[in-house]
JSON list of C-alpha atoms in Angstrom, two decimals:
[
{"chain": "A", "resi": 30, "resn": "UNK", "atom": "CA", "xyz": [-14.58, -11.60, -2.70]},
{"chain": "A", "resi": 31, "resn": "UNK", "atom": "CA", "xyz": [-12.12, -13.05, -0.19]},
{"chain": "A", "resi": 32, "resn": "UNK", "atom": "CA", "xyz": [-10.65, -14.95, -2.69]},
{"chain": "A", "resi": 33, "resn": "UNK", "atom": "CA", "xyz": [-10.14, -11.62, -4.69]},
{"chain": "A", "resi": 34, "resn": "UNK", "atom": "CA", "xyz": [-8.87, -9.88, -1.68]},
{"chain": "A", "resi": 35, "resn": "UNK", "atom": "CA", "xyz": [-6.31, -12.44, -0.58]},
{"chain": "A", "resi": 36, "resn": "UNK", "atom": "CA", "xyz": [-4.85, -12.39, -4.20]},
{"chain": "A", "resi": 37, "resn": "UNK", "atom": "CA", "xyz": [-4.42, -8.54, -3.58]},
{"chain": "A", "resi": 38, "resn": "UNK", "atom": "CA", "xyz": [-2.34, -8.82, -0.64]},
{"chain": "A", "resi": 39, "resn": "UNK", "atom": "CA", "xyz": [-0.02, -11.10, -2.50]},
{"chain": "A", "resi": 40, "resn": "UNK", "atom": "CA", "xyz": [0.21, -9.19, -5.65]},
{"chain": "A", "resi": 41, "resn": "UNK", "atom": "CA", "xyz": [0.83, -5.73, -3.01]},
{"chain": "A", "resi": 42, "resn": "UNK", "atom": "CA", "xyz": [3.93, -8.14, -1.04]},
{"chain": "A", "resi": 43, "resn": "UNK", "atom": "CA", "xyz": [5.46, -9.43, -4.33]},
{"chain": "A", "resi": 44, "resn": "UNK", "atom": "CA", "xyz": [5.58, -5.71, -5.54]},
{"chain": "A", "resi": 45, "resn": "UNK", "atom": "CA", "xyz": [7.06, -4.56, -2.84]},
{"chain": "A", "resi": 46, "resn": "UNK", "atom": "CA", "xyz": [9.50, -7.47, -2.70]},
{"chain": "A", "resi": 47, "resn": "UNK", "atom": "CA", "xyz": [10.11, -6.52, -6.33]},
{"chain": "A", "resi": 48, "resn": "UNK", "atom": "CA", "xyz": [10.72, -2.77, -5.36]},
{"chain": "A", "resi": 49, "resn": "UNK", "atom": "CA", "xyz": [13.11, -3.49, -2.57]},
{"chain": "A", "resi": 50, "resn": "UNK", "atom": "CA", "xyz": [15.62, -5.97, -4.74]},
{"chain": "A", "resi": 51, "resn": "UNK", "atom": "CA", "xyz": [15.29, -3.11, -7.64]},
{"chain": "A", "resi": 52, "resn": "UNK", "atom": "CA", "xyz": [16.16, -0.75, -5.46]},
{"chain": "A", "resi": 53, "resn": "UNK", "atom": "CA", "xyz": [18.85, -2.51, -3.81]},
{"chain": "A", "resi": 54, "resn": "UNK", "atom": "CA", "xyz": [20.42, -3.29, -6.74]},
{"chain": "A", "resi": 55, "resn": "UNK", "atom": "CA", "xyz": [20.24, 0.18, -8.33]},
{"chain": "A", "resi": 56, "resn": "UNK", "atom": "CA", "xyz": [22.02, 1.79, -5.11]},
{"chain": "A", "resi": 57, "resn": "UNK", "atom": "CA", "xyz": [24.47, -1.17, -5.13]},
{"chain": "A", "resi": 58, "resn": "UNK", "atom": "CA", "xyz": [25.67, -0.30, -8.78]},
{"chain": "A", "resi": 59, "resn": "UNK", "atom": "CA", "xyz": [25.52, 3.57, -8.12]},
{"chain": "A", "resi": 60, "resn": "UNK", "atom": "CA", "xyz": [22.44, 3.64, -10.57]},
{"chain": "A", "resi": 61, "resn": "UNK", "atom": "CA", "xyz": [19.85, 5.85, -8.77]},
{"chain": "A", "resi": 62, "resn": "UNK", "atom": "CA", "xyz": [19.82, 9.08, -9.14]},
{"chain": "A", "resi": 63, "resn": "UNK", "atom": "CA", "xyz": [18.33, 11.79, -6.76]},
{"chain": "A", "resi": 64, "resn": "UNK", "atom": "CA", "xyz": [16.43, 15.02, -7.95]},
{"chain": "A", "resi": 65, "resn": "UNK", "atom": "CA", "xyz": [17.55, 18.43, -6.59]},
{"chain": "A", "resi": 66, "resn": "UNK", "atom": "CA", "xyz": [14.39, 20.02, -6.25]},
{"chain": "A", "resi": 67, "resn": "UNK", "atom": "CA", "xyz": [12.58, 22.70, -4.18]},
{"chain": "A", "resi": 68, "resn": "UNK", "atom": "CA", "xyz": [9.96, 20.80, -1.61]},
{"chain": "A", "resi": 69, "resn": "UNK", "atom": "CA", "xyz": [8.33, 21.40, 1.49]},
{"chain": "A", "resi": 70, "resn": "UNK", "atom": "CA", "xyz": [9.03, 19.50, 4.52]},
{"chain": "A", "resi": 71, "resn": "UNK", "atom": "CA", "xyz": [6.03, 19.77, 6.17]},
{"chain": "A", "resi": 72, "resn": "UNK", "atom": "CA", "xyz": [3.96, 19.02, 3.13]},
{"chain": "A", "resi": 73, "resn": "UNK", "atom": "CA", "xyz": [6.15, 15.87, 2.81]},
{"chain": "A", "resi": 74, "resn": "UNK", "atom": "CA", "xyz": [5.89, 14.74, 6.58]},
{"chain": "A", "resi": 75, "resn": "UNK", "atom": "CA", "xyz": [2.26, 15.26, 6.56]},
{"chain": "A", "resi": 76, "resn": "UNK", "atom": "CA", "xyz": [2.19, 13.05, 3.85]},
{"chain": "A", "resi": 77, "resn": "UNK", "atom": "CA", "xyz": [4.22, 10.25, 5.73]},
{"chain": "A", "resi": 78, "resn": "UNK", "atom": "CA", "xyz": [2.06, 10.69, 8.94]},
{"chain": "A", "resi": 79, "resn": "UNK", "atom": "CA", "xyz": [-1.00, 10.40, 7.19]},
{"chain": "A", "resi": 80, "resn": "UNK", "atom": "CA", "xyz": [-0.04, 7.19, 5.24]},
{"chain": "A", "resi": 81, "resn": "UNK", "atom": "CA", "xyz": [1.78, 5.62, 8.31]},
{"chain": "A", "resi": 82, "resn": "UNK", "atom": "CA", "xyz": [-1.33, 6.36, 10.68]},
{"chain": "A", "resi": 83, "resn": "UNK", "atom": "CA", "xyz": [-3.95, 4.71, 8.66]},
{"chain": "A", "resi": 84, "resn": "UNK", "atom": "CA", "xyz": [-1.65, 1.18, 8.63]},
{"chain": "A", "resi": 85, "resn": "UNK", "atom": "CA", "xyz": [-0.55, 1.47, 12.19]},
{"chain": "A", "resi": 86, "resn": "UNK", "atom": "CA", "xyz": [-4.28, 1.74, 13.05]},
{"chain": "A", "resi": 87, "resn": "UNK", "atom": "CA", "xyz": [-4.87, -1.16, 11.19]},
{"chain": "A", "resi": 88, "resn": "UNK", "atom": "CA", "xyz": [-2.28, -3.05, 13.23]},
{"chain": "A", "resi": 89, "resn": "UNK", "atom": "CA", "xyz": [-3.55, -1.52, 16.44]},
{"chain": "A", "resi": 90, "resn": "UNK", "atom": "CA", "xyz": [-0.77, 0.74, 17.07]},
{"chain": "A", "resi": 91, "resn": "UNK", "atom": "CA", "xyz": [-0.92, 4.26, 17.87]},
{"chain": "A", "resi": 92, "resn": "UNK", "atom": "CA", "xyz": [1.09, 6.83, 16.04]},
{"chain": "A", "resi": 93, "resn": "UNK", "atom": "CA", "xyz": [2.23, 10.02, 18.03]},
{"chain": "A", "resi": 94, "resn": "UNK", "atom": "CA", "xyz": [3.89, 13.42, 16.83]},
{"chain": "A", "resi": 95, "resn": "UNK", "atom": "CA", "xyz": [4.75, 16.49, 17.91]},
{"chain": "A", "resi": 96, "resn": "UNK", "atom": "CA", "xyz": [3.54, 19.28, 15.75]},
{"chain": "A", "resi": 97, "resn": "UNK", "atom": "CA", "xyz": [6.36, 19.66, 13.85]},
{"chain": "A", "resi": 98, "resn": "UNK", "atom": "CA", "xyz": [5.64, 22.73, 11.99]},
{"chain": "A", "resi": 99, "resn": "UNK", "atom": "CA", "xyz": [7.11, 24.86, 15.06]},
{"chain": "A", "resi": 100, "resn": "UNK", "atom": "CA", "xyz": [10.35, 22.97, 14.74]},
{"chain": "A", "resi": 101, "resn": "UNK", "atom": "CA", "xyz": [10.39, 23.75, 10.89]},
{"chain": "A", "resi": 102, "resn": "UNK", "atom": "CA", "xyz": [11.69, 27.18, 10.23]},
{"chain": "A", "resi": 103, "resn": "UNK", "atom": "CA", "xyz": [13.02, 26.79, 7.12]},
{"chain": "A", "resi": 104, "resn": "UNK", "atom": "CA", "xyz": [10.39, 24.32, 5.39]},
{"chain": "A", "resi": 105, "resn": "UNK", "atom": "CA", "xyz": [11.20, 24.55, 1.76]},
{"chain": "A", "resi": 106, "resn": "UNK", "atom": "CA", "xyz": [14.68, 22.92, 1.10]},
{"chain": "A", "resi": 107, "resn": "UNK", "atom": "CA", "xyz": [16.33, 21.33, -2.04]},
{"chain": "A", "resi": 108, "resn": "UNK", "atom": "CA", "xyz": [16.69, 17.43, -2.30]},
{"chain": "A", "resi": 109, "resn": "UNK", "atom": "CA", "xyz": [15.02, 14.27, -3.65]},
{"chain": "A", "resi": 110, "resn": "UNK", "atom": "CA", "xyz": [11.59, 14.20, -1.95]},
{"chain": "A", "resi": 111, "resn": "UNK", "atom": "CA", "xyz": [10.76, 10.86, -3.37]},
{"chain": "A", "resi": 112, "resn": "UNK", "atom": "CA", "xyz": [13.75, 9.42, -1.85]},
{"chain": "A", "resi": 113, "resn": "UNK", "atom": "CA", "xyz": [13.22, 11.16, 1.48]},
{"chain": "A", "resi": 114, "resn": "UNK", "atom": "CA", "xyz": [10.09, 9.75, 1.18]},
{"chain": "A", "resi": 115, "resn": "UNK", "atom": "CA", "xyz": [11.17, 6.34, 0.90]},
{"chain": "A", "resi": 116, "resn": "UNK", "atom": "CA", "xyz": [13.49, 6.23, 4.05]},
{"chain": "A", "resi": 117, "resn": "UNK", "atom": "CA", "xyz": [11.01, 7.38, 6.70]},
{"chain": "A", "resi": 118, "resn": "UNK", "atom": "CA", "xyz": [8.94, 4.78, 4.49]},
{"chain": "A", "resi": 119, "resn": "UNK", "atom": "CA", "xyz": [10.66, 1.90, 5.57]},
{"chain": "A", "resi": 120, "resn": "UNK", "atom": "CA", "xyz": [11.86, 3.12, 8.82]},
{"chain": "A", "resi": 121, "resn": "UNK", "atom": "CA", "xyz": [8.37, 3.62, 10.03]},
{"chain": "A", "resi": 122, "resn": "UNK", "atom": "CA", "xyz": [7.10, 0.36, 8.37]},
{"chain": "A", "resi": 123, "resn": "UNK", "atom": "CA", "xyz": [9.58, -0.96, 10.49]},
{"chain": "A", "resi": 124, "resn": "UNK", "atom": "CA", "xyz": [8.00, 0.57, 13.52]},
{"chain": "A", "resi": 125, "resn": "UNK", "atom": "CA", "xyz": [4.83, -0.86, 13.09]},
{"chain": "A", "resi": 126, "resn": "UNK", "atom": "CA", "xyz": [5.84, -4.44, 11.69]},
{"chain": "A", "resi": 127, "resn": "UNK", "atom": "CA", "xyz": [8.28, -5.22, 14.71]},
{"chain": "A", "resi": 128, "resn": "UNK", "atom": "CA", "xyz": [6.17, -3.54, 17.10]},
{"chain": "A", "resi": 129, "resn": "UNK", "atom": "CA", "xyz": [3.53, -5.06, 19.55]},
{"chain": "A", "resi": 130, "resn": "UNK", "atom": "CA", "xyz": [-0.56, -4.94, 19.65]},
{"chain": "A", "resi": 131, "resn": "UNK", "atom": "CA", "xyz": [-1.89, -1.99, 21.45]},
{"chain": "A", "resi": 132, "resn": "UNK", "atom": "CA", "xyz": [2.20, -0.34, 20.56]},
{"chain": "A", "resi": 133, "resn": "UNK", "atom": "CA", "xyz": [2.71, 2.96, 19.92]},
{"chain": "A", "resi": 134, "resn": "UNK", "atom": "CA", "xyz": [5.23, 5.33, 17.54]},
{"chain": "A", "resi": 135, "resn": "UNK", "atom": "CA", "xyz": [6.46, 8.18, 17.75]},
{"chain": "A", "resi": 136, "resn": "UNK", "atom": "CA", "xyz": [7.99, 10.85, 15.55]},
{"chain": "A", "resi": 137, "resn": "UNK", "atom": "CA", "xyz": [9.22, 14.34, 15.93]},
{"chain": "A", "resi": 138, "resn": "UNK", "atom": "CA", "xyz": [11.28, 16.62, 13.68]},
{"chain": "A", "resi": 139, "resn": "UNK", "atom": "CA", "xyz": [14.22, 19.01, 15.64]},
{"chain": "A", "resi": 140, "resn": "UNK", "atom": "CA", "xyz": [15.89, 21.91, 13.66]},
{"chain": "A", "resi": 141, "resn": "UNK", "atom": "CA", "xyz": [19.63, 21.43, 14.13]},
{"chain": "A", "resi": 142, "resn": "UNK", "atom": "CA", "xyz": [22.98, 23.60, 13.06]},
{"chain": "A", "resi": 143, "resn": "UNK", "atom": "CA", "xyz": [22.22, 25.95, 10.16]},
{"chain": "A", "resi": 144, "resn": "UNK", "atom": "CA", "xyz": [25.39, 27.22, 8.21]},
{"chain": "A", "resi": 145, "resn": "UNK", "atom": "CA", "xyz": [24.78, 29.25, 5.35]},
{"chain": "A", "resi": 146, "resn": "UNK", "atom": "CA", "xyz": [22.41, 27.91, 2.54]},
{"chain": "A", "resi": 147, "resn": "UNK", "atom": "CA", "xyz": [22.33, 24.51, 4.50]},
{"chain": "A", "resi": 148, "resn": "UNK", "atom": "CA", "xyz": [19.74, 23.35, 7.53]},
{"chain": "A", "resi": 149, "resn": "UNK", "atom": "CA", "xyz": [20.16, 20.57, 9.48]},
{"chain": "A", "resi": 150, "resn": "UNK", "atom": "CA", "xyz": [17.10, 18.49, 10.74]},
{"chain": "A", "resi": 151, "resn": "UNK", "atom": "CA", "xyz": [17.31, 16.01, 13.10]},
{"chain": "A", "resi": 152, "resn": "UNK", "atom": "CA", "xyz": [14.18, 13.48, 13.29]},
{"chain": "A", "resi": 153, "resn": "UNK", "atom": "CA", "xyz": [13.64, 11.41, 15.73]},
{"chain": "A", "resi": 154, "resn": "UNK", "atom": "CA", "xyz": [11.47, 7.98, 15.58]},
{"chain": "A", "resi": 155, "resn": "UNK", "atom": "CA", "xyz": [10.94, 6.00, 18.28]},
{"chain": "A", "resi": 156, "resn": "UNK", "atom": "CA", "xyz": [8.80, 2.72, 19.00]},
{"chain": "A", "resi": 157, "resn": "UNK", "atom": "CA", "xyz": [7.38, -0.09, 21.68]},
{"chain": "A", "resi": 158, "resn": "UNK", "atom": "CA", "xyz": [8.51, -3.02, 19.32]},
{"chain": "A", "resi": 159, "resn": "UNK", "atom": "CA", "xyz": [10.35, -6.33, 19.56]},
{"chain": "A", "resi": 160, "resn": "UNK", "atom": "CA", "xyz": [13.76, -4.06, 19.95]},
{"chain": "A", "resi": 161, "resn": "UNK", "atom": "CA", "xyz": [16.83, -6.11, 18.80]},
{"chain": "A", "resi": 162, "resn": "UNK", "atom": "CA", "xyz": [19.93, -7.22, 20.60]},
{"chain": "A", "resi": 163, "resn": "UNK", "atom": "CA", "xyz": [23.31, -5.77, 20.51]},
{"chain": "A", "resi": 164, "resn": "UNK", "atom": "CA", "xyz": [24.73, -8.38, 18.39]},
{"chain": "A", "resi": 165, "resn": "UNK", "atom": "CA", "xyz": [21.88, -7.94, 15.61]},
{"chain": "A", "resi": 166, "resn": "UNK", "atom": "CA", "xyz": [22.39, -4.16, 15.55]},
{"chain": "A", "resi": 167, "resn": "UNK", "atom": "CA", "xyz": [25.89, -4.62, 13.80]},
{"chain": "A", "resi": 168, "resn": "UNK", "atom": "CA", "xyz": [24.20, -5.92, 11.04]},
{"chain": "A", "resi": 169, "resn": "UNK", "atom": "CA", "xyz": [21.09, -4.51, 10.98]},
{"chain": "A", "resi": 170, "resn": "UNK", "atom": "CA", "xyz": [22.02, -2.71, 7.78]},
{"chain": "A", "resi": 171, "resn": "UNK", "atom": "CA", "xyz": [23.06, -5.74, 5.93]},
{"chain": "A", "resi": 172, "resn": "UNK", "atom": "CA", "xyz": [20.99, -7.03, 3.15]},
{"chain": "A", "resi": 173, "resn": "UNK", "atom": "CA", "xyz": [18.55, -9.28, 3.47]},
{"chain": "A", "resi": 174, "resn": "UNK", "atom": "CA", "xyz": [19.34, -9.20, 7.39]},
{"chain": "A", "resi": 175, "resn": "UNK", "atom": "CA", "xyz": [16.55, -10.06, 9.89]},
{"chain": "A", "resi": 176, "resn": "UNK", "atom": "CA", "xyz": [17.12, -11.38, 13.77]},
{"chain": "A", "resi": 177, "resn": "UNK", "atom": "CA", "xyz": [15.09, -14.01, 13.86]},
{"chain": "A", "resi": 178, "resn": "UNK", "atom": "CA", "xyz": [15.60, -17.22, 11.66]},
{"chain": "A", "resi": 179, "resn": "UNK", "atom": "CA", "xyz": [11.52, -17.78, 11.07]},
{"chain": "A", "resi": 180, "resn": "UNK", "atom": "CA", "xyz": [11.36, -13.48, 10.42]},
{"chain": "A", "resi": 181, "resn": "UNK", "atom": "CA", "xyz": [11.30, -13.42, 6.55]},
{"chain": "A", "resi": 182, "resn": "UNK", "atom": "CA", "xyz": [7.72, -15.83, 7.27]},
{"chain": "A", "resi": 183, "resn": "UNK", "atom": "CA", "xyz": [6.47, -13.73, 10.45]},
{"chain": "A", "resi": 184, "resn": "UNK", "atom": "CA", "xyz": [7.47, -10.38, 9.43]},
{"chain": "A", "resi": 185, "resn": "UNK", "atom": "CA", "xyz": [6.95, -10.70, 5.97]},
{"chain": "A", "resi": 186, "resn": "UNK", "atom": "CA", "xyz": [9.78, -8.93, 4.43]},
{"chain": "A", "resi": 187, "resn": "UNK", "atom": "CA", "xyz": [12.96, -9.44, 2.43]},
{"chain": "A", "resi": 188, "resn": "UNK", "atom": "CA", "xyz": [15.50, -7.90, 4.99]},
{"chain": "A", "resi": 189, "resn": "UNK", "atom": "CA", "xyz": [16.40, -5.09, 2.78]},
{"chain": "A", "resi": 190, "resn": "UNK", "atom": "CA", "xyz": [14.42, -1.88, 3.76]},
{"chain": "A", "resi": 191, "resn": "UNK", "atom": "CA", "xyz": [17.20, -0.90, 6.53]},
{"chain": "A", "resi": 192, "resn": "UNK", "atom": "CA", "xyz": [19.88, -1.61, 3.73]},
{"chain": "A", "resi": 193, "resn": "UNK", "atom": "CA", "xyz": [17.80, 0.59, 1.28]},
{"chain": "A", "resi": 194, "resn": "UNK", "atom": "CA", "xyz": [17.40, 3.58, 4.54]},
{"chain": "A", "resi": 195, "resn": "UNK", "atom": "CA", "xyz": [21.28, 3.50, 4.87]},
{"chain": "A", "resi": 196, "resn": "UNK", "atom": "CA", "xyz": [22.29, 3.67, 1.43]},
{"chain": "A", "resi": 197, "resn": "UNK", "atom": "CA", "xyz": [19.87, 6.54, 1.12]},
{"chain": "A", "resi": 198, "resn": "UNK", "atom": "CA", "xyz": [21.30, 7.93, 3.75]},
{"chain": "A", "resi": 199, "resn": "UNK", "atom": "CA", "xyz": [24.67, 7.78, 2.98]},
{"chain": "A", "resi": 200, "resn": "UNK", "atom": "CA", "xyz": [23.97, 8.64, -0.70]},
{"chain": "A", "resi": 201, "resn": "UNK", "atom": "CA", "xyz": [22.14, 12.35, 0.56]},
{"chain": "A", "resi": 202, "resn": "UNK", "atom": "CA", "xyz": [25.03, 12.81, 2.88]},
{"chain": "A", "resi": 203, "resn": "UNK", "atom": "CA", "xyz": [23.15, 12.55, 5.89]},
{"chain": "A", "resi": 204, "resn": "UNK", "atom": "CA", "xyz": [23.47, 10.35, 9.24]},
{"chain": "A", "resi": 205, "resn": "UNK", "atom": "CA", "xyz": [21.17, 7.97, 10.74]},
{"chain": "A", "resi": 206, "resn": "UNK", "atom": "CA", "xyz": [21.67, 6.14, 14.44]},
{"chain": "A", "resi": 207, "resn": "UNK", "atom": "CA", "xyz": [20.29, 3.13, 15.91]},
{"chain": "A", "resi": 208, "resn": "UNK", "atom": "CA", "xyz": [19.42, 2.64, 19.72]},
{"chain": "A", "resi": 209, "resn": "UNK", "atom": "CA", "xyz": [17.67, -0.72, 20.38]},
{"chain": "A", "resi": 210, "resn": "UNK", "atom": "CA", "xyz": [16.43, -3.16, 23.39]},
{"chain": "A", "resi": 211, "resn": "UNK", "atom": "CA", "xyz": [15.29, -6.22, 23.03]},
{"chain": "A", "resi": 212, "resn": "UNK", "atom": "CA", "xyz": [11.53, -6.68, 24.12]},
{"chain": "A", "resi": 213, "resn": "UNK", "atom": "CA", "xyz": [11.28, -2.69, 25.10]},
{"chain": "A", "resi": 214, "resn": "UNK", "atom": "CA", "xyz": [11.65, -1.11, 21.21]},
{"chain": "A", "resi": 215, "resn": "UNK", "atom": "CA", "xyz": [13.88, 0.74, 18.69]}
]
């Protein structure tokens, strides 16, 4: 059984490890392509909570929100909802893997400027981690960029999920800002 288990957890990292250089590689070469289609944002955020909750508990780290469904006015827009997905994916993963025991997250969703047929939501994630100095912050979008020399074996990760959030980002026309301190959070 423990055997059994342990071989799970690998199999899960080298997927994901998989996933991230696949990804990378299809956003480096223009190859992904995001769906237009009608979603709802609150469906979709519930859906990030409830998956980010259950591992920061696991990790000991408490996950806090604002009910974000009085911020939402307009909750059904057009985009790529896997996509979406994927970046508060990573950025919350983030969250909890640089963060510290007994930590806490937290997330809330803002409506900003609405012209026309377009709706601007601003969403704001904030944790008690590690935080990262100035000098790391210039690069913290990099590929396969992580502070600490001895990260990649801590943290286990590859150093591409920021890289992956940014060229989303970019890709969907869309902004995202850092603010960091080391030992205080991100």
């Amino acid at each position: 059984e423990k055997n059994r288990k342990k071989a799970r957890t690998a199999a899960e990292h080298l997927l994901m490890l998989i996933n991230d250089v696949l990804n990378m590689s299809k956003l480096e070469s223009n190859n992904i392509e995001l769906s237009h289609e009608a979603f709802d944002i609150r469906t979709l955020a519930e859906d990030i909570l409830a998956m980010t909750e259950m591992r920061a508990s696991e990790e000991g780290i408490t996950l806090k929100h604002e009910d974000c469904s009085v911020n939402i006015k307009y909750p059904y827009v057009y985009g790529s909802p896997l996509h979406v997905r994927q970046i508060f994916v990573n950025i919350l993963s983030n969250a909890i893997k640089y963060n510290k025991p007994g930590g806490n997250i937290f997330m809330k969703i803002d409506q900003g400027e609405k012209q026309g047929n377009t709706i601007e939501y601003i969403c704001t994630i904030a944790d008690t981690g590690i935080g990262m100095t100035s000098d790391f912050m210039e690069h913290l979008f990099d590929p396969f960029s992580q502070e600490k020399a001895d990260a990649r074996s801590i943290y286990q990760g590859t150093g591409l999920g920021m890289a992956i959030v940014k060229a989303l980002v970019d890709k969907m026309h869309g902004t995202i800002t850092v603010e960091s301190k080391q030992g205080v959070g991100s």
